[in-house]
């Protein structure tokens, strides 16, 4: 679209308008984007911080409960706990036959009505009656009388009573175990520890002497409590190591406080003798979640916090805003329900972040996630008020508005100055560009200025010169790339790639593959520094590569300290199997020479197989010449069957070289997908001739004529060289000498069947 007024303006005026428009637009766009990106970055930063807090708190809670589970499991298996359960159970049974003082009924009623009921009246609906809470069994009355009602210690210190002096076997056992369990509860931070009869449901022992002591969890006043449900679950589980946990609920014997329980079965051998239950308060969870209310030092600012919510939408740890008043956290947790969107998402299994209204109705950035602990389904949330989160962005917005106004004024002035200097060199630069587009690489522009346009003119001239030099460098790089390609792929494949063949895939029917692993590098790494290990492997692989080139084999990439070469892949060879076997022997010689020179403890396991493979170029920008197929799969597993410093080969390879080397049939190996594969092991680098066998056997026949003297001379020389061996030979040496000569005779006679001899010798070597 043409603008007549704009067309009549001078270039200077146009430049001023364009620069001003671009400057103002840029300032506004950058300011807007800066605010949005700042808000997004700040949101992400605070979200990540809240996620970190949430994850850290989640891990701490999980670790805390896992530690509890492990400790309870250990206690259930502890012999002292098993003995305590058996002894206290026996004493509890005997109490059912004991008589108690006549005044015990009245003392119990006074305790319940004057001390217990007043503490739970605000937590229980309906009228509290002693008949609904009174212990039923004689043993329960006995224990509650002596250990609670008649106990002179205050309510929170009744555990200090070890023996009420009633002379019962139960009290004797109680005095024995109470200090141990009391110390255990205090050291682990438990609220209480109870032992329960799994058959009757009676609580036969409690560290803290409270109204549930001695009662029956099946028929008693606390039969609907979370402890009773947990005990029923544990009693139905026949796994000795099964530890169960129940969620926090108001527990009347603990004066209505929120309590959770962890319980496990106690087995004496294979017999279930009891249930151990540990009572937990919210104190330790509160400590983990609030860090003693040091929110600011943990990066949560003035409004950030982390808290837990149960599946009933009641808080399992207090909010920092709830803790600002003076009432105990446990009482607040009984009353507060949190049904925010973040809590609902977390309790349905979702994990994420978002901006939601919290329980105060205030918008907050919230990181939420489910928290699974056994059968517990909790939600864990970390949040911070959005006003605090976006406070830096609001301040930035005011700063950007002020800065934008100043910049617009400055750019107006600068645009006038810039337009004056821009107009003159434009034509010269335009002409130079047109000449360059026409292919004139000798063109230069003459701008006599020391400003940016002068630099542009000089840069333009330098660019033209460099362009000619780069064209020459490109030609040089092309030649270097051709040389590099020959290091990646064979020459014949490189030629095919150069000719434009895009898809190279060949099936080669007859190749021989050698796959070897260097053994001992891991052990050597423990006493040599990495630099020496690298130097050693570099030298070893260099010698292997040189030998492979001499024998006409091509190396393929492997992992770790494995080494794989192929003969007959790109250059067909009739003797590809023999070349490969000779190369394997040369690898052993190279390793042996290096061991002798450097006192190393290394070895080789070598496998050889002959078969067909598929080969081709894989990749485009980064490519390589790879081989694959059943033969490669087989040989990469064959070496694992080889003895140290030996060569194992399949039947396909053996049949090609059976007449050139001495080989014996080795054990078959099972390879997945392929099945059983027969193998042979190379014994000597040459075939054992019958003339050599005849020479050995004829020579030994002469020794047999003086067998006793030869054996005696052998052992005399042996003990002269190694006197420490003499004590190993017990009994008559004459018998030992006869056995020695007899074994030699069998070995010499078996030379005509080396496979049998070698197998026998190998079996002897295993003893």
PDB file of N, CA and C in Angstrom, residues 45-57 60 286-306 320 382-384 388:
ATOM      1  N   UNK A  45      10.254 -20.169  39.381  1.00  0.00           N
ATOM      2  CA  UNK A  45      11.269 -20.233  40.433  1.00  0.00           C
ATOM      3  C   UNK A  45      10.646 -20.583  41.778  1.00  0.00           C
ATOM      4  N   UNK A  46       9.554 -19.880  42.117  1.00  0.00           N
ATOM      5  CA  UNK A  46       8.906 -20.162  43.395  1.00  0.00           C
ATOM      6  C   UNK A  46       8.266 -21.545  43.369  1.00  0.00           C
ATOM      7  N   UNK A  47       7.704 -21.921  42.198  1.00  0.00           N
ATOM      8  CA  UNK A  47       7.116 -23.261  42.086  1.00  0.00           C
ATOM      9  C   UNK A  47       8.176 -24.329  42.322  1.00  0.00           C
ATOM     10  N   UNK A  48       9.339 -24.147  41.692  1.00  0.00           N
ATOM     11  CA  UNK A  48      10.423 -25.115  41.896  1.00  0.00           C
ATOM     12  C   UNK A  48      10.859 -25.150  43.352  1.00  0.00           C
ATOM     13  N   UNK A  49      10.882 -23.969  43.965  1.00  0.00           N
ATOM     14  CA  UNK A  49      11.252 -23.923  45.377  1.00  0.00           C
ATOM     15  C   UNK A  49      10.215 -24.644  46.232  1.00  0.00           C
ATOM     16  N   UNK A  50       8.939 -24.408  45.928  1.00  0.00           N
ATOM     17  CA  UNK A  50       7.887 -25.093  46.675  1.00  0.00           C
ATOM     18  C   UNK A  50       7.905 -26.593  46.410  1.00  0.00           C
ATOM     19  N   UNK A  51       8.194 -26.975  45.151  1.00  0.00           N
ATOM     20  CA  UNK A  51       8.291 -28.405  44.826  1.00  0.00           C
ATOM     21  C   UNK A  51       9.436 -29.036  45.605  1.00  0.00           C
ATOM     22  N   UNK A  52      10.551 -28.305  45.695  1.00  0.00           N
ATOM     23  CA  UNK A  52      11.690 -28.830  46.454  1.00  0.00           C
ATOM     24  C   UNK A  52      11.335 -29.000  47.924  1.00  0.00           C
ATOM     25  N   UNK A  53      10.651 -27.983  48.487  1.00  0.00           N
ATOM     26  CA  UNK A  53      10.229 -28.089  49.885  1.00  0.00           C
ATOM     27  C   UNK A  53       9.270 -29.259  50.056  1.00  0.00           C
ATOM     28  N   UNK A  54       8.296 -29.362  49.120  1.00  0.00           N
ATOM     29  CA  UNK A  54       7.330 -30.455  49.201  1.00  0.00           C
ATOM     30  C   UNK A  54       8.018 -31.813  49.104  1.00  0.00           C
ATOM     31  N   UNK A  55       8.959 -31.937  48.157  1.00  0.00           N
ATOM     32  CA  UNK A  55       9.661 -33.208  47.984  1.00  0.00           C
ATOM     33  C   UNK A  55      10.516 -33.535  49.202  1.00  0.00           C
ATOM     34  N   UNK A  56      11.195 -32.499  49.746  1.00  0.00           N
ATOM     35  CA  UNK A  56      12.045 -32.740  50.913  1.00  0.00           C
ATOM     36  C   UNK A  56      11.209 -33.179  52.111  1.00  0.00           C
ATOM     37  N   UNK A  57      10.089 -32.485  52.329  1.00  0.00           N
ATOM     38  CA  UNK A  57       9.227 -32.861  53.447  1.00  0.00           C
ATOM     39  C   UNK A  57       8.623 -34.255  53.229  1.00  0.00           C
ATOM     40  N   UNK A  60      11.205 -36.768  54.037  1.00  0.00           N
ATOM     41  CA  UNK A  60      11.424 -36.866  55.482  1.00  0.00           C
ATOM     42  C   UNK A  60      10.301 -37.661  56.152  1.00  0.00           C
ATOM     43  N   UNK A 286       4.775 -32.857  63.237  1.00  0.00           N
ATOM     44  CA  UNK A 286       4.756 -31.391  63.300  1.00  0.00           C
ATOM     45  C   UNK A 286       6.164 -30.830  63.229  1.00  0.00           C
ATOM     46  N   UNK A 287       7.094 -31.479  63.929  1.00  0.00           N
ATOM     47  CA  UNK A 287       8.478 -30.996  63.915  1.00  0.00           C
ATOM     48  C   UNK A 287       9.059 -31.061  62.508  1.00  0.00           C
ATOM     49  N   UNK A 288       8.791 -32.159  61.787  1.00  0.00           N
ATOM     50  CA  UNK A 288       9.318 -32.307  60.430  1.00  0.00           C
ATOM     51  C   UNK A 288       8.711 -31.256  59.496  1.00  0.00           C
ATOM     52  N   UNK A 289       7.412 -31.049  59.601  1.00  0.00           N
ATOM     53  CA  UNK A 289       6.730 -30.180  58.644  1.00  0.00           C
ATOM     54  C   UNK A 289       6.949 -28.699  58.944  1.00  0.00           C
ATOM     55  N   UNK A 290       7.102 -28.328  60.223  1.00  0.00           N
ATOM     56  CA  UNK A 290       7.232 -26.910  60.558  1.00  0.00           C
ATOM     57  C   UNK A 290       8.649 -26.483  60.847  1.00  0.00           C
ATOM     58  N   UNK A 291       9.578 -27.450  61.043  1.00  0.00           N
ATOM     59  CA  UNK A 291      10.967 -27.108  61.378  1.00  0.00           C
ATOM     60  C   UNK A 291      11.025 -26.095  62.517  1.00  0.00           C
ATOM     61  N   UNK A 292      10.230 -26.390  63.545  1.00  0.00           N
ATOM     62  CA  UNK A 292      10.167 -25.478  64.696  1.00  0.00           C
ATOM     63  C   UNK A 292       9.786 -24.053  64.275  1.00  0.00           C
ATOM     64  N   UNK A 293       8.918 -23.981  63.269  1.00  0.00           N
ATOM     65  CA  UNK A 293       8.350 -22.722  62.792  1.00  0.00           C
ATOM     66  C   UNK A 293       9.391 -21.792  62.170  1.00  0.00           C
ATOM     67  N   UNK A 294      10.489 -22.350  61.678  1.00  0.00           N
ATOM     68  CA  UNK A 294      11.514 -21.508  61.024  1.00  0.00           C
ATOM     69  C   UNK A 294      11.274 -21.501  59.518  1.00  0.00           C
ATOM     70  N   UNK A 295      10.108 -20.991  59.117  1.00  0.00           N
ATOM     71  CA  UNK A 295       9.735 -21.015  57.706  1.00  0.00           C
ATOM     72  C   UNK A 295      10.621 -20.104  56.858  1.00  0.00           C
ATOM     73  N   UNK A 296      10.941 -18.925  57.363  1.00  0.00           N
ATOM     74  CA  UNK A 296      11.704 -17.956  56.572  1.00  0.00           C
ATOM     75  C   UNK A 296      13.071 -18.514  56.225  1.00  0.00           C
ATOM     76  N   UNK A 297      13.732 -19.146  57.197  1.00  0.00           N
ATOM     77  CA  UNK A 297      15.072 -19.685  56.951  1.00  0.00           C
ATOM     78  C   UNK A 297      15.051 -20.849  55.978  1.00  0.00           C
ATOM     79  N   UNK A 298      13.875 -21.447  55.756  1.00  0.00           N
ATOM     80  CA  UNK A 298      13.757 -22.544  54.796  1.00  0.00           C
ATOM     81  C   UNK A 298      13.187 -22.074  53.464  1.00  0.00           C
ATOM     82  N   UNK A 299      13.245 -20.754  53.212  1.00  0.00           N
ATOM     83  CA  UNK A 299      12.874 -20.236  51.905  1.00  0.00           C
ATOM     84  C   UNK A 299      11.389 -20.091  51.676  1.00  0.00           C
ATOM     85  N   UNK A 300      10.558 -20.080  52.743  1.00  0.00           N
ATOM     86  CA  UNK A 300       9.114 -19.982  52.568  1.00  0.00           C
ATOM     87  C   UNK A 300       8.580 -18.584  52.853  1.00  0.00           C
ATOM     88  N   UNK A 301       9.479 -17.621  53.109  1.00  0.00           N
ATOM     89  CA  UNK A 301       9.082 -16.239  53.233  1.00  0.00           C
ATOM     90  C   UNK A 301       8.127 -15.979  54.383  1.00  0.00           C
ATOM     91  N   UNK A 302       7.303 -14.944  54.210  1.00  0.00           N
ATOM     92  CA  UNK A 302       6.385 -14.536  55.268  1.00  0.00           C
ATOM     93  C   UNK A 302       5.068 -15.299  55.246  1.00  0.00           C
ATOM     94  N   UNK A 303       4.745 -15.908  54.093  1.00  0.00           N
ATOM     95  CA  UNK A 303       3.441 -16.573  53.989  1.00  0.00           C
ATOM     96  C   UNK A 303       3.543 -18.022  53.548  1.00  0.00           C
ATOM     97  N   UNK A 304       4.751 -18.513  53.245  1.00  0.00           N
ATOM     98  CA  UNK A 304       4.891 -19.884  52.765  1.00  0.00           C
ATOM     99  C   UNK A 304       4.805 -20.890  53.902  1.00  0.00           C
ATOM    100  N   UNK A 305       4.343 -22.085  53.562  1.00  0.00           N
ATOM    101  CA  UNK A 305       4.227 -23.153  54.553  1.00  0.00           C
ATOM    102  C   UNK A 305       4.093 -24.489  53.832  1.00  0.00           C
ATOM    103  N   UNK A 306       4.310 -25.576  54.577  1.00  0.00           N
ATOM    104  CA  UNK A 306       4.090 -26.935  54.085  1.00  0.00           C
ATOM    105  C   UNK A 306       3.277 -27.676  55.139  1.00  0.00           C
ATOM    106  N   UNK A 320       1.023 -22.835  59.575  1.00  0.00           N
ATOM    107  CA  UNK A 320       1.742 -21.796  60.325  1.00  0.00           C
ATOM    108  C   UNK A 320       0.780 -20.736  60.856  1.00  0.00           C
ATOM    109  N   UNK A 382       2.816 -27.562  49.642  1.00  0.00           N
ATOM    110  CA  UNK A 382       3.676 -26.429  49.991  1.00  0.00           C
ATOM    111  C   UNK A 382       3.146 -25.225  49.224  1.00  0.00           C
ATOM    112  N   UNK A 383       2.943 -24.107  49.897  1.00  0.00           N
ATOM    113  CA  UNK A 383       2.298 -22.984  49.239  1.00  0.00           C
ATOM    114  C   UNK A 383       2.860 -21.661  49.741  1.00  0.00           C
ATOM    115  N   UNK A 384       2.596 -20.603  48.957  1.00  0.00           N
ATOM    116  CA  UNK A 384       2.994 -19.246  49.321  1.00  0.00           C
ATOM    117  C   UNK A 384       1.963 -18.300  48.712  1.00  0.00           C
ATOM    118  N   UNK A 388       2.829 -12.242  47.865  1.00  0.00           N
ATOM    119  CA  UNK A 388       4.255 -12.270  48.180  1.00  0.00           C
ATOM    120  C   UNK A 388       5.061 -12.771  46.988  1.00  0.00           C
TER     121      UNK A 388
END
